XYZ file of C-alpha atoms in Angstrom:
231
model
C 19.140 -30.216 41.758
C 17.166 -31.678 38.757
C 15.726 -34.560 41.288
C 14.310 -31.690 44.184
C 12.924 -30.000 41.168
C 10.967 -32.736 39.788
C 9.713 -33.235 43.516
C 8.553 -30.358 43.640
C 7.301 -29.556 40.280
C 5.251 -32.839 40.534
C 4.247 -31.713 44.516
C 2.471 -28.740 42.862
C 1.006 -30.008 39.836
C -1.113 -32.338 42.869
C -1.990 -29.274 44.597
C -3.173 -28.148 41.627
C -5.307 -31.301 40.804
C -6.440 -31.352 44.552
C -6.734 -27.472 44.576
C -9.377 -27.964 40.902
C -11.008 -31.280 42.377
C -12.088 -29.394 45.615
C -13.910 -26.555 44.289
C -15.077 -29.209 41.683
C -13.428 -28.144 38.575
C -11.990 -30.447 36.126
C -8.554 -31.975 36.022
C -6.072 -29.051 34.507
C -8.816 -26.402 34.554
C -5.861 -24.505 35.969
C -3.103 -23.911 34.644
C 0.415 -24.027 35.522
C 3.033 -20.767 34.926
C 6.915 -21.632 36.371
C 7.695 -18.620 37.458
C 11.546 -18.304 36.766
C 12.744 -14.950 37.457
C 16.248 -14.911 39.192
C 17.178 -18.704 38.438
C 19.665 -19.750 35.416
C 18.759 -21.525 32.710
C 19.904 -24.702 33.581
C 16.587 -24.586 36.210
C 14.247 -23.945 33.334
C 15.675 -26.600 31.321
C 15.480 -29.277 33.942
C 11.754 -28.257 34.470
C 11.631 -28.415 30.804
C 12.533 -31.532 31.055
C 10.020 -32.776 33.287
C 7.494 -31.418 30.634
C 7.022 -27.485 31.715
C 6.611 -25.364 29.335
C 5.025 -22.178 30.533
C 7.733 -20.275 32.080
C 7.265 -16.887 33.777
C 9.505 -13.852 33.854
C 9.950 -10.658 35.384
C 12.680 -8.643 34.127
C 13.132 -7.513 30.503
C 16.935 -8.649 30.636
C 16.634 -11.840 32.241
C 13.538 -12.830 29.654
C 15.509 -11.725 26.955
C 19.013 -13.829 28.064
C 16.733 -16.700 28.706
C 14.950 -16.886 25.187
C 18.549 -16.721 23.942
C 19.682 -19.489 26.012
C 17.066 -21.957 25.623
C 16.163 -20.887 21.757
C 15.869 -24.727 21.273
C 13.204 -25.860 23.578
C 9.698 -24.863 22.446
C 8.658 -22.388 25.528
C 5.837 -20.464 26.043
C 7.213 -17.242 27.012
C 5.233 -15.008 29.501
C 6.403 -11.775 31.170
C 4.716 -11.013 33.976
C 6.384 -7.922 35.975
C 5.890 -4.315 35.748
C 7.159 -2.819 32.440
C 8.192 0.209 31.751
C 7.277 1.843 28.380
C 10.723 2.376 27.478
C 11.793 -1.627 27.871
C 8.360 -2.907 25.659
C 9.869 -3.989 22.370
C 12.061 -7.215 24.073
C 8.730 -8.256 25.259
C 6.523 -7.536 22.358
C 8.894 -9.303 20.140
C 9.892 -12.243 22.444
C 7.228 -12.666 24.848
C 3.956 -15.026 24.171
C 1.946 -13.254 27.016
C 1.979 -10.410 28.666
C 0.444 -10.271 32.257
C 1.124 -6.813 33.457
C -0.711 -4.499 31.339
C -1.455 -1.793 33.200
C -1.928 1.022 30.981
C -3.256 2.573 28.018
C 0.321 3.082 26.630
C 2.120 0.106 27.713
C -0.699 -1.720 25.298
C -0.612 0.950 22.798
C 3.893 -0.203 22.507
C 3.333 -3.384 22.828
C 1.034 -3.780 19.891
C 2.842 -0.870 17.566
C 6.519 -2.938 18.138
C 5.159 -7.185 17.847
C 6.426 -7.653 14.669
C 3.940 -8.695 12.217
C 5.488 -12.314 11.362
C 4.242 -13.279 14.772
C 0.852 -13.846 15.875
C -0.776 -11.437 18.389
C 0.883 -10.881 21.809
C -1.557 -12.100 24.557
C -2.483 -9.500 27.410
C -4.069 -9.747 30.205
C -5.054 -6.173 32.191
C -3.367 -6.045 35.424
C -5.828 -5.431 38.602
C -4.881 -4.065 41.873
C -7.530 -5.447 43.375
C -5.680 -4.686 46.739
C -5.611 -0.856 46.364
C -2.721 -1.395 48.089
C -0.127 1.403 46.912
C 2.865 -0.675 46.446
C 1.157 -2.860 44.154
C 1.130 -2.415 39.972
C -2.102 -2.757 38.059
C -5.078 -0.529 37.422
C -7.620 0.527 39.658
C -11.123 -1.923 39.801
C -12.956 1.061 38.136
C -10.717 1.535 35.299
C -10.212 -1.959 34.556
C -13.278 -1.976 31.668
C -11.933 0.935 29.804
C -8.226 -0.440 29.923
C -9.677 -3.687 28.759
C -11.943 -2.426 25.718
C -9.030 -0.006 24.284
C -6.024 -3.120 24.381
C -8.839 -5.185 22.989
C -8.779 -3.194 19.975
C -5.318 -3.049 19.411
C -4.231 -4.825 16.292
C -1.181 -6.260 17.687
C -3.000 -8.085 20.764
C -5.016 -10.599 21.725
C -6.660 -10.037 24.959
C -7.411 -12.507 26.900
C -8.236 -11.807 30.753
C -7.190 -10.078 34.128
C -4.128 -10.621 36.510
C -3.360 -9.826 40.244
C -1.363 -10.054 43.178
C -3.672 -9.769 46.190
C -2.024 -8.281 49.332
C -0.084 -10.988 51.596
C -2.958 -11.792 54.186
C -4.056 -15.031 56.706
C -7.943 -14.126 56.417
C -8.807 -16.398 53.944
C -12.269 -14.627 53.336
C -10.297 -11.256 52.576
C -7.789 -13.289 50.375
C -11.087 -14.909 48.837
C -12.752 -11.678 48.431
C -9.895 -10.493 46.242
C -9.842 -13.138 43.719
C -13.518 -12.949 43.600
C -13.418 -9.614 42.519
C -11.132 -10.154 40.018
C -13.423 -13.158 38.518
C -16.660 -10.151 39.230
C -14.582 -8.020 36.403
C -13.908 -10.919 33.880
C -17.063 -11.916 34.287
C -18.069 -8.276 33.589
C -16.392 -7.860 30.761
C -17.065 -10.799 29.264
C -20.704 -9.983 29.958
C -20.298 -6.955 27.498
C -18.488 -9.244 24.571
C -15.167 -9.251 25.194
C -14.841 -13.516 25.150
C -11.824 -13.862 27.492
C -10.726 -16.634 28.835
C -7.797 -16.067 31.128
C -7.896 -15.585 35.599
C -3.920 -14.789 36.034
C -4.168 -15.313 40.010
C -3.110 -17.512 42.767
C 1.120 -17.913 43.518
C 2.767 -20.553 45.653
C 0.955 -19.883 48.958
C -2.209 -19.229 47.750
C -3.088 -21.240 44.692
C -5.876 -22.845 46.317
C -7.721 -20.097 47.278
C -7.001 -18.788 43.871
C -8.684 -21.904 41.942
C -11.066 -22.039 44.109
C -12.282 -18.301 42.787
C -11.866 -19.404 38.798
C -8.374 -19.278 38.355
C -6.823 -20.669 35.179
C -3.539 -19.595 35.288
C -1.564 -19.951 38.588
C 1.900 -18.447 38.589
C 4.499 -20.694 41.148
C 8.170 -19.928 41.439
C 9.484 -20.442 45.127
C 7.780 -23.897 45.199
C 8.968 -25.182 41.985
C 12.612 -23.841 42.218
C 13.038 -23.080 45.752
C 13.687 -19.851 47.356
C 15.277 -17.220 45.401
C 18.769 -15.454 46.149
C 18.440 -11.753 44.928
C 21.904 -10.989 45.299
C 22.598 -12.832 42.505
């Protein structure tokens, strides 16, 4: 298992360098978030060991048994799923990021329950740049507002915007998605805000995704294969 992992952990940190060379960005302009959700431990340790350290979760429970498990290993923690108001305090007082804000008071628990021996959680504001209705985030037009009011929460520190564009072959409609995404950072950043973070682009479309300004590209099926829900 460890060897097919390295394979492919390598195989898509060259995308990545290909992916940041073609739209002429430097080396590592984007980086890369091992999206873990479903697979044990012993996965994350053996990408660990191949020098990841930006590991992505979905579930409260599963982030929570993980950070147990691999206490040890110095991991950047992200949670990236939708979260429910009621399951915020494992991820405000484990978590280093937090991709999925998506409201007002998702922020407003997050900040109230990271404890204040830590430094500030960071956020990004989740997008539905889609409008599809299956699909978490905020609408396009609320997007500033949600921004400027976890902004000025004490307990975070945010830094950008995150998506999941709708599952489509037109590359100009997947481009058009990130690009609107990049519109809004630029936006905000336009009006002060200083952030620094593009949460976009998975396994099948991380190109596309750097090519719009990503800097954070979240991968999971091609690092650890496909994933067995029925777990």
């Amino acid at each position: 298992m460890t060897d097919s992992l390295s394979s492919r952990l390598q195989q898509v940190r060259l995308r990545l360098d290909a992916a940041c060379a073609a739209a002429g960005r430097e080396p590592g302009a984007a980086a890369l978030l091992a999206v873990s959700k479903t697979f044990p431990a012993d996965d994350l340790r053996a990408a660990y060991d191949c020098g990841q350290r930006a590991f992505g979760e979905n579930y409260v429970q599963e982030l929570q048994q993980k950070c147990e498990a691999l206490a040890g290993l110095d991991i950047e923690w992200h949670f990236i799923g939708p979260l429910q108001s009621n399951k915020t305090r494992v991820v405000a007082e484990r978590a280093h990021w937090a991709h999925s804000i998506d409201r007002l008071k998702i922020a407003e628990r997050l900040s109230a329950q990271r404890p204040d021996v830590l430094p500030p959680l960071n956020v990004c504001v989740q997008v539905n740049v889609s409008g599809e209705d299956s699909k978490s985030g905020c609408a396009p037009e609320e997007a500033a507002a949600l921004a400027r009011a976890a902004a000025a929460l004490p307990g975070l520190r945010l830094r950008g915007l995150m998506c999941i564009p709708e599952p489509t072959q037109d590359a100009a409609r997947l481009a058009a998605q990130f690009a609107r995404l990049r519109g809004l950072l630029q936006q905000l950043n336009a009006e002060g805000l200083a952030l620094d973070t593009l949460s976009m682009g998975m396994s099948a479309d991380l190109e596309a995704a750097v090519a719009e300004g990503a800097t954070l590209v979240r991968v999971g099926s091609a690092i650890f294969g496909q994933r067995d829900y029925q777990h």
